[in-house]
Amino acid sequence: MKLRAVEARVLSVAPWLLALSVIGHLVLVQFQVKMTMIDLLVYRNGSPHLWKGDLYEWRLEQYADVFPLPFTYPPFAAAIFTPMSWVPWEASRWIWQLICLGCLYYIVRTTLKLLKLDDPRRVMFWTALVLWIEPVRTTLNYGQINLVLCAILIGTLASARNWVSGAGVGFTAGIKLTPAISGLYFLVTKRWMAAVWSFVAFAAVYGIGWALSPSQSNKFWFELLGDASRVGPVGSAINQSMRGALSRTVGYDVKTGPIYLVAVLVAAALTWFAVSRTKDVLALIISVQMLGLLVSPISWSHHWVWMVPALLWLIYEGGHLLCKITAGLWVVLTGGYLVSFLLNAQPNIWDFPRPWYYALLGWGYPAAGMLTLVAIGLATRRKRDELLPGDEEAAHSEPSAVAG
């Protein structure tokens, strides 16, 4: 039976399915089942040190017998998270979880809206399902910020207003640098004013951080930025970037050497293949985010929440056999909690050598990310070739973003 037919049958119970998923998650929050929310602790407990002047010397000792976690974001992020330290820990846990659940719903809704499939029951159905895949689960378990950033980016990048799109990228990049890759979307779509607005927004955010603490701002941007070892172990299975996968394969950190640079060129070429022949807004957004996840020195498994929009695009818009294969691979990898299995199997988070089969499995997310780029390129080319000349001209004349 085709997936659409199965989906049509379950949509009738989508509200109940969503309710059960959310209740199940909130039960886990209540009883803290594997939900230390350690990253939220870093945000909450570390941010007040911005005002004490020792933000980047501070370490979280709780739950950190192997690696005491530092605060790794810019000063502006610490300023944003400071109010979280004003409320009790139990309250902040619940507030953050509810915010993240709302962002997940918004991500699914916006993705389906871009696919012109934003039926409320379909949104409920997919939100209920993706709530339990590994990148989303680990984001929620760690109390991470990924769903919030993804929601802001997908909402603003899809806007037809240049200032909205640019502000979204600049603002999120000022909180956590990795969203800066989204600026490539403006270059691909030739939205030059949006690119200008992103720079203005980022400069404003940087300026706020510098005004709050010049010394700590300078230390972050000019001393600590780019030091992957400070963020965590590059070779751990939880790092699903190409640098992490390559390092586990060869047995040492490849850093930014020739092996890594070749991998970056391959990822860039695949991204160009994906974006060069399409006006599909969602496909372009996904492609740029996949590139960022692949080439970043550190892409923890919970950073890969962008596979949620990617999965929905592959299922509904792909139209190519490779899209179905790639969607199935994402379901197996994230639904089967591959990275969690590899984390339990590795001797510790610091040793690079792995048995060959663990090193091979450690390519799970990067491989699926590269396949996603190839699938998007093939599917959009097929769709373009199938359009009649008049239809193609009409398709290219449509706005490159969703109004709002």
GROMACS .gro file of C-alpha atoms in nm:
model
  404
    1MET     CA    1   0.000   0.000   0.000
    2LYS     CA    2   0.137   0.341  -0.095
    3LEU     CA    3   0.245   0.579   0.178
    4ARG     CA    4  -0.017   0.837   0.079
    5ALA     CA    5  -0.296   0.580   0.124
    6VAL     CA    6  -0.163   0.480   0.466
    7GLU     CA    7  -0.134   0.845   0.560
    8ALA     CA    8  -0.493   0.915   0.454
    9ARG     CA    9  -0.616   0.648   0.694
   10VAL     CA   10  -0.419   0.769   0.994
   11LEU     CA   11  -0.491   1.140   0.945
   12SER     CA   12  -0.833   1.087   1.096
   13VAL     CA   13  -0.670   1.001   1.429
   14ALA     CA   14  -0.384   1.252   1.396
   15PRO     CA   15  -0.505   1.472   1.688
   16TRP     CA   16  -0.510   1.170   1.918
   17LEU     CA   17  -0.171   1.056   1.793
   18LEU     CA   18  -0.023   1.400   1.862
   19ALA     CA   19  -0.183   1.413   2.206
   20LEU     CA   20  -0.038   1.073   2.297
   21SER     CA   21   0.308   1.170   2.172
   22VAL     CA   22   0.312   1.498   2.362
   23ILE     CA   23   0.176   1.338   2.680
   24GLY     CA   24   0.436   1.062   2.652
   25HIS     CA   25   0.710   1.320   2.617
   26LEU     CA   26   0.584   1.526   2.911
   27VAL     CA   27   0.579   1.212   3.126
   28LEU     CA   28   0.949   1.169   3.045
   29VAL     CA   29   1.009   1.530   3.141
   30GLN     CA   30   0.826   1.482   3.470
   31PHE     CA   31   1.024   1.175   3.568
   32GLN     CA   32   1.351   1.288   3.402
   33VAL     CA   33   1.388   0.962   3.213
   34LYS     CA   34   1.725   1.009   3.037
   35MET     CA   35   1.655   1.384   3.031
   36THR     CA   36   1.934   1.555   3.223
   37MET     CA   37   1.894   1.862   2.996
   38ILE     CA   38   2.261   1.920   3.052
   39ASP     CA   39   2.293   2.179   2.776
   40LEU     CA   40   2.006   2.379   2.921
   41LEU     CA   41   2.198   2.371   3.249
   42VAL     CA   42   2.496   2.521   3.068
   43TYR     CA   43   2.280   2.796   2.916
   44ARG     CA   44   2.103   2.868   3.244
   45ASN     CA   45   2.390   2.836   3.491
   46GLY     CA   46   2.661   2.979   3.269
   47SER     CA   47   2.484   3.290   3.138
   48PRO     CA   48   2.505   3.489   3.469
   49HIS     CA   49   2.884   3.464   3.442
   50LEU     CA   50   2.862   3.711   3.152
   51TRP     CA   51   2.798   3.977   3.413
   52LYS     CA   52   3.072   3.842   3.641
   53GLY     CA   53   3.334   3.861   3.367
   54ASP     CA   54   3.433   3.493   3.362
   55LEU     CA   55   3.184   3.345   3.112
   56TYR     CA   56   3.449   3.152   2.918
   57GLU     CA   57   3.643   3.034   3.220
   58TRP     CA   58   3.332   2.885   3.381
   59ARG     CA   59   3.261   2.509   3.350
   60LEU     CA   60   2.957   2.301   3.440
   61GLU     CA   61   3.071   2.037   3.686
   62GLN     CA   62   2.732   1.868   3.724
   63TYR     CA   63   2.691   1.551   3.508
   64ALA     CA   64   3.041   1.617   3.370
   65ASP     CA   65   3.272   1.353   3.512
   66VAL     CA   66   3.450   1.318   3.174
   67PHE     CA   67   3.422   1.662   3.014
   68PRO     CA   68   3.314   1.966   3.222
   69LEU     CA   69   3.110   2.163   2.970
   70PRO     CA   70   3.200   2.527   2.897
   71PHE     CA   71   2.973   2.800   2.762
   72THR     CA   72   3.049   2.794   2.388
   73TYR     CA   73   2.818   3.061   2.246
   74PRO     CA   74   2.875   3.437   2.196
   75PRO     CA   75   2.805   3.686   2.476
   76PHE     CA   76   2.474   3.785   2.313
   77ALA     CA   77   2.348   3.430   2.368
   78ALA     CA   78   2.438   3.450   2.736
   79ALA     CA   79   2.241   3.774   2.763
   80ILE     CA   80   1.935   3.606   2.608
   81PHE     CA   81   1.955   3.308   2.842
   82THR     CA   82   2.012   3.511   3.158
   83PRO     CA   83   1.638   3.543   3.239
   84MET     CA   84   1.624   3.162   3.250
   85SER     CA   85   1.849   3.178   3.556
   86TRP     CA   86   1.593   3.394   3.736
   87VAL     CA   87   1.342   3.109   3.768
   88PRO     CA   88   1.384   2.779   3.953
   89TRP     CA   89   1.544   2.492   3.762
   90GLU     CA   90   1.224   2.287   3.754
   91ALA     CA   91   1.032   2.577   3.602
   92SER     CA   92   1.301   2.648   3.343
   93ARG     CA   93   1.300   2.282   3.237
   94TRP     CA   94   0.928   2.294   3.164
   95ILE     CA   95   0.938   2.634   2.997
   96TRP     CA   96   1.215   2.524   2.761
   97GLN     CA   97   1.049   2.194   2.673
   98LEU     CA   98   0.720   2.367   2.586
   99ILE     CA   99   0.904   2.623   2.373
  100CYS     CA  100   1.085   2.344   2.185
  101LEU     CA  101   0.764   2.148   2.128
  102GLY     CA  102   0.602   2.459   1.986
  103CYS     CA  103   0.902   2.511   1.757
  104LEU     CA  104   0.884   2.151   1.632
  105TYR     CA  105   0.517   2.195   1.542
  106TYR     CA  106   0.602   2.521   1.365
  107ILE     CA  107   0.886   2.358   1.170
  108VAL     CA  108   0.658   2.081   1.045
  109ARG     CA  109   0.378   2.325   0.965
  110THR     CA  110   0.606   2.564   0.775
  111THR     CA  111   0.765   2.277   0.583
  112LEU     CA  112   0.427   2.140   0.477
  113LYS     CA  113   0.310   2.490   0.392
  114LEU     CA  114   0.603   2.527   0.154
  115LEU     CA  115   0.502   2.190   0.007
  116LYS     CA  116   0.143   2.319  -0.020
  117LEU     CA  117   0.029   2.036   0.208
  118ASP     CA  118  -0.038   2.223   0.532
  119ASP     CA  119  -0.356   2.042   0.630
  120PRO     CA  120  -0.382   2.072   1.013
  121ARG     CA  121  -0.419   1.696   1.058
  122ARG     CA  122  -0.116   1.626   0.844
  123VAL     CA  123   0.085   1.871   1.055
  124MET     CA  124  -0.032   1.693   1.371
  125PHE     CA  125   0.048   1.352   1.225
  126TRP     CA  126   0.405   1.433   1.129
  127THR     CA  127   0.475   1.629   1.446
  128ALA     CA  128   0.364   1.326   1.648
  129LEU     CA  129   0.601   1.099   1.453
  130VAL     CA  130   0.915   1.313   1.428
  131LEU     CA  131   0.893   1.391   1.799
  132TRP     CA  132   1.052   1.047   1.854
  133ILE     CA  133   1.337   1.048   1.602
  134GLU     CA  134   1.692   1.072   1.731
  135PRO     CA  135   1.791   1.433   1.644
  136VAL     CA  136   1.467   1.568   1.793
  137ARG     CA  137   1.478   1.339   2.098
  138THR     CA  138   1.838   1.426   2.181
  139THR     CA  139   1.768   1.797   2.134
  140LEU     CA  140   1.486   1.767   2.386
  141ASN     CA  141   1.682   1.539   2.620
  142TYR     CA  142   1.982   1.771   2.630
  143GLY     CA  143   1.768   2.086   2.645
  144GLN     CA  144   1.942   2.203   2.329
  145ILE     CA  145   1.858   2.511   2.120
  146ASN     CA  146   1.847   2.345   1.776
  147LEU     CA  147   1.467   2.337   1.732
  148VAL     CA  148   1.442   2.704   1.823
  149LEU     CA  149   1.708   2.806   1.572
  150CYS     CA  150   1.562   2.582   1.301
  151ALA     CA  151   1.215   2.730   1.355
  152ILE     CA  152   1.344   3.087   1.331
  153LEU     CA  153   1.547   3.013   1.020
  154ILE     CA  154   1.289   2.818   0.822
  155GLY     CA  155   1.026   3.079   0.903
  156THR     CA  156   1.236   3.380   0.811
  157LEU     CA  157   1.419   3.234   0.511
  158ALA     CA  158   1.083   3.146   0.355
  159SER     CA  159   0.962   3.504   0.393
  160ALA     CA  160   0.932   3.726   0.087
  161ARG     CA  161   1.044   4.025   0.294
  162ASN     CA  162   1.419   4.076   0.266
  163TRP     CA  163   1.454   4.241   0.604
  164VAL     CA  164   1.275   3.951   0.775
  165SER     CA  165   1.489   3.688   0.603
  166GLY     CA  166   1.811   3.874   0.665
  167ALA     CA  167   1.728   3.954   1.028
  168GLY     CA  168   1.652   3.588   1.096
  169VAL     CA  169   1.994   3.476   0.972
  170GLY     CA  170   2.186   3.757   1.141
  171PHE     CA  171   2.005   3.713   1.472
  172THR     CA  172   2.051   3.335   1.490
  173ALA     CA  173   2.415   3.359   1.380
  174GLY     CA  174   2.470   3.597   1.669
  175ILE     CA  175   2.338   3.334   1.909
  176LYS     CA  176   2.520   3.036   1.759
  177LEU     CA  177   2.756   3.085   1.467
  178THR     CA  178   2.654   2.780   1.261
  179PRO     CA  179   2.332   2.941   1.122
  180ALA     CA  180   2.557   3.186   0.933
  181ILE     CA  181   2.577   2.924   0.654
  182SER     CA  182   2.218   3.024   0.575
  183GLY     CA  183   2.355   3.337   0.411
  184LEU     CA  184   2.447   3.120   0.112
  185TYR     CA  185   2.074   3.087   0.044
  186PHE     CA  186   2.062   3.459  -0.034
  187LEU     CA  187   2.354   3.427  -0.274
  188VAL     CA  188   2.199   3.130  -0.454
  189THR     CA  189   1.863   3.307  -0.489
  190LYS     CA  190   2.029   3.644  -0.563
  191ARG     CA  191   1.846   3.814  -0.280
  192TRP     CA  192   2.116   4.073  -0.229
  193MET     CA  193   1.916   4.300   0.002
  194ALA     CA  194   1.840   4.004   0.230
  195ALA     CA  195   2.214   3.937   0.246
  196VAL     CA  196   2.272   4.300   0.340
  197TRP     CA  197   2.007   4.281   0.611
  198SER     CA  198   2.166   3.964   0.750
  199PHE     CA  199   2.497   4.146   0.782
  200VAL     CA  200   2.328   4.444   0.947
  201ALA     CA  201   2.145   4.219   1.195
  202PHE     CA  202   2.460   4.024   1.276
  203ALA     CA  203   2.658   4.346   1.325
  204ALA     CA  204   2.386   4.474   1.560
  205VAL     CA  205   2.391   4.151   1.762
  206TYR     CA  206   2.770   4.158   1.776
  207GLY     CA  207   2.756   4.522   1.883
  208ILE     CA  208   2.515   4.441   2.166
  209GLY     CA  209   2.745   4.163   2.286
  210TRP     CA  210   3.047   4.391   2.269
  211ALA     CA  211   2.865   4.669   2.456
  212LEU     CA  212   2.767   4.426   2.732
  213SER     CA  213   3.121   4.293   2.773
  214PRO     CA  214   3.398   4.411   2.538
  215SER     CA  215   3.662   4.182   2.688
  216GLN     CA  216   3.454   3.863   2.671
  217SER     CA  217   3.324   3.952   2.325
  218ASN     CA  218   3.679   3.997   2.198
  219LYS     CA  219   3.786   3.674   2.365
  220PHE     CA  220   3.509   3.474   2.198
  221TRP     CA  221   3.536   3.617   1.846
  222PHE     CA  222   3.914   3.656   1.828
  223GLU     CA  223   4.052   3.380   2.053
  224LEU     CA  224   3.804   3.095   2.105
  225LEU     CA  225   3.621   3.089   1.772
  226GLY     CA  226   3.722   2.786   1.567
  227ASP     CA  227   3.864   2.588   1.858
  228ALA     CA  228   3.669   2.264   1.807
  229SER     CA  229   3.845   2.088   2.094
  230ARG     CA  230   3.687   2.332   2.337
  231VAL     CA  231   3.339   2.236   2.217
  232GLY     CA  232   3.397   1.864   2.264
  233PRO     CA  233   3.563   1.548   2.128
  234VAL     CA  234   3.578   1.563   1.748
  235GLY     CA  235   3.611   1.186   1.715
  236SER     CA  236   3.311   1.088   1.928
  237ALA     CA  237   3.030   0.914   1.741
  238ILE     CA  238   2.796   1.195   1.838
  239ASN     CA  239   2.988   1.425   1.603
  240GLN     CA  240   2.824   1.351   1.269
  241SER     CA  241   3.011   1.603   1.058
  242MET     CA  242   3.241   1.488   0.780
  243ARG     CA  243   3.539   1.588   0.992
  244GLY     CA  244   3.415   1.360   1.269
  245ALA     CA  245   3.348   1.070   1.032
  246LEU     CA  246   3.684   1.111   0.856
  247SER     CA  247   3.869   1.131   1.187
  248ARG     CA  248   3.712   0.808   1.310
  249THR     CA  249   3.797   0.642   0.979
  250VAL     CA  250   4.167   0.734   0.972
  251GLY     CA  251   4.215   0.714   1.349
  252TYR     CA  252   4.313   1.075   1.427
  253ASP     CA  253   4.169   1.425   1.402
  254VAL     CA  254   4.208   1.534   1.040
  255LYS     CA  255   4.160   1.898   1.151
  256THR     CA  256   4.152   2.130   0.848
  257GLY     CA  257   4.413   1.933   0.655
  258PRO     CA  258   4.402   1.805   0.297
  259ILE     CA  259   4.158   1.518   0.370
  260TYR     CA  260   3.907   1.757   0.524
  261LEU     CA  261   3.948   2.014   0.246
  262VAL     CA  262   3.878   1.750  -0.019
  263ALA     CA  263   3.564   1.649   0.171
  264VAL     CA  264   3.453   2.014   0.185
  265LEU     CA  265   3.499   2.044  -0.192
  266VAL     CA  266   3.292   1.730  -0.247
  267ALA     CA  267   3.015   1.864  -0.021
  268ALA     CA  268   3.024   2.200  -0.199
  269ALA     CA  269   3.002   2.031  -0.540
  270LEU     CA  270   2.704   1.821  -0.428
  271THR     CA  271   2.534   2.131  -0.291
  272TRP     CA  272   2.585   2.312  -0.620
  273PHE     CA  273   2.436   2.013  -0.799
  274ALA     CA  274   2.132   2.036  -0.569
  275VAL     CA  275   2.070   2.411  -0.596
  276SER     CA  276   2.184   2.507  -0.945
  277ARG     CA  277   1.873   2.400  -1.139
  278THR     CA  278   1.579   2.475  -0.912
  279LYS     CA  279   1.368   2.757  -0.772
  280ASP     CA  280   1.217   2.532  -0.503
  281VAL     CA  281   1.248   2.739  -0.184
  282LEU     CA  282   1.237   2.445   0.054
  283ALA     CA  283   1.486   2.243  -0.151
  284LEU     CA  284   1.726   2.537  -0.152
  285ILE     CA  285   1.695   2.594   0.222
  286ILE     CA  286   1.750   2.225   0.298
  287SER     CA  287   2.050   2.203   0.064
  288VAL     CA  288   2.227   2.495   0.227
  289GLN     CA  289   2.164   2.355   0.574
  290MET     CA  290   2.293   2.011   0.471
  291LEU     CA  291   2.613   2.176   0.350
  292GLY     CA  292   2.655   2.351   0.684
  293LEU     CA  293   2.607   2.029   0.879
  294LEU     CA  294   2.852   1.840   0.660
  295VAL     CA  295   3.140   2.089   0.662
  296SER     CA  296   3.112   2.214   1.020
  297PRO     CA  297   3.394   2.082   1.242
  298ILE     CA  298   3.130   1.977   1.495
  299SER     CA  299   2.779   1.863   1.399
  300TRP     CA  300   2.639   1.678   1.696
  301SER     CA  301   2.362   1.435   1.612
  302HIS     CA  302   2.108   1.673   1.766
  303HIS     CA  303   2.214   1.946   1.521
  304TRP     CA  304   2.059   1.735   1.245
  305VAL     CA  305   1.701   1.844   1.318
  306TRP     CA  306   1.711   1.979   0.962
  307MET     CA  307   1.652   1.623   0.846
  308VAL     CA  308   1.286   1.676   0.946
  309PRO     CA  309   1.218   1.921   0.659
  310ALA     CA  310   1.447   1.711   0.440
  311LEU     CA  311   1.251   1.393   0.512
  312LEU     CA  312   0.918   1.561   0.432
  313TRP     CA  313   1.056   1.703   0.107
  314LEU     CA  314   1.195   1.366   0.001
  315ILE     CA  315   0.863   1.195   0.072
  316TYR     CA  316   0.624   1.446  -0.083
  317GLU     CA  317   0.820   1.637  -0.344
  318GLY     CA  318   1.103   1.405  -0.445
  319GLY     CA  319   0.952   1.203  -0.727
  320HIS     CA  320   1.277   1.011  -0.786
  321LEU     CA  321   1.372   0.662  -0.669
  322LEU     CA  322   1.677   0.797  -0.486
  323CYS     CA  323   1.446   1.028  -0.288
  324LYS     CA  324   1.253   0.726  -0.159
  325ILE     CA  325   1.576   0.541  -0.079
  326THR     CA  326   1.719   0.842   0.103
  327ALA     CA  327   1.396   0.898   0.297
  328GLY     CA  328   1.404   0.533   0.402
  329LEU     CA  329   1.767   0.566   0.508
  330TRP     CA  330   1.684   0.869   0.725
  331VAL     CA  331   1.400   0.676   0.889
  332VAL     CA  332   1.631   0.382   0.967
  333LEU     CA  333   1.915   0.600   1.096
  334THR     CA  334   1.710   0.835   1.312
  335GLY     CA  335   1.428   0.599   1.405
  336GLY     CA  336   1.678   0.329   1.495
  337TYR     CA  337   1.887   0.560   1.715
  338LEU     CA  338   2.210   0.466   1.540
  339VAL     CA  339   2.421   0.735   1.706
  340SER     CA  340   2.299   0.639   2.053
  341PHE     CA  341   2.403   0.281   1.978
  342LEU     CA  342   2.748   0.393   1.864
  343LEU     CA  343   2.791   0.610   2.173
  344ASN     CA  344   2.725   0.311   2.395
  345ALA     CA  345   2.963   0.097   2.191
  346GLN     CA  346   3.264   0.332   2.190
  347PRO     CA  347   3.521   0.288   2.470
  348ASN     CA  348   3.515   0.658   2.557
  349ILE     CA  349   3.451   0.992   2.389
  350TRP     CA  350   3.816   1.072   2.324
  351ASP     CA  351   3.968   0.769   2.148
  352PHE     CA  352   3.956   0.789   1.769
  353PRO     CA  353   4.032   0.427   1.672
  354ARG     CA  354   3.717   0.223   1.605
  355PRO     CA  355   3.653  -0.125   1.466
  356TRP     CA  356   3.596  -0.081   1.093
  357TYR     CA  357   3.225  -0.157   1.120
  358TYR     CA  358   3.172   0.110   1.386
  359ALA     CA  359   3.373   0.358   1.179
  360LEU     CA  360   3.154   0.272   0.879
  361LEU     CA  361   2.831   0.314   1.076
  362GLY     CA  362   2.969   0.643   1.203
  363TRP     CA  363   2.918   0.782   0.851
  364GLY     CA  364   2.541   0.745   0.891
  365TYR     CA  365   2.427   1.107   0.901
  366PRO     CA  366   2.698   1.249   0.670
  367ALA     CA  367   2.621   0.979   0.411
  368ALA     CA  368   2.248   1.047   0.432
  369GLY     CA  369   2.318   1.422   0.409
  370MET     CA  370   2.520   1.379   0.090
  371LEU     CA  371   2.257   1.145  -0.056
  372THR     CA  372   1.995   1.409   0.024
  373LEU     CA  373   2.185   1.662  -0.186
  374VAL     CA  374   2.216   1.419  -0.476
  375ALA     CA  375   1.848   1.324  -0.450
  376ILE     CA  376   1.740   1.689  -0.451
  377GLY     CA  377   1.954   1.758  -0.756
  378LEU     CA  378   1.818   1.460  -0.949
  379ALA     CA  379   1.455   1.519  -0.850
  380THR     CA  380   1.454   1.890  -0.929
  381ARG     CA  381   1.617   1.828  -1.265
  382ARG     CA  382   1.359   1.564  -1.351
  383LYS     CA  383   1.079   1.799  -1.249
  384ARG     CA  384   1.230   2.078  -1.457
  385ASP     CA  385   1.270   1.853  -1.760
  386GLU     CA  386   0.908   1.737  -1.731
  387LEU     CA  387   0.776   2.094  -1.742
  388LEU     CA  388   0.661   2.227  -2.075
  389PRO     CA  389   0.837   2.546  -2.190
  390GLY     CA  390   0.538   2.758  -2.088
  391ASP     CA  391   0.504   2.582  -1.755
  392GLU     CA  392   0.875   2.624  -1.684
  393GLU     CA  393   0.856   2.997  -1.752
  394ALA     CA  394   0.554   3.027  -1.522
  395ALA     CA  395   0.727   2.825  -1.251
  396HIS     CA  396   1.033   3.046  -1.265
  397SER     CA  397   0.818   3.358  -1.246
  398GLU     CA  398   0.671   3.258  -0.910
  399PRO     CA  399   0.800   3.440  -0.600
  400SER     CA  400   1.111   3.278  -0.456
  401ALA     CA  401   0.970   3.290  -0.105
  402VAL     CA  402   0.645   3.260   0.085
  403ALA     CA  403   0.485   3.586   0.181
  404GLY     CA  404   0.477   3.659   0.551
   0.00000   0.00000   0.00000
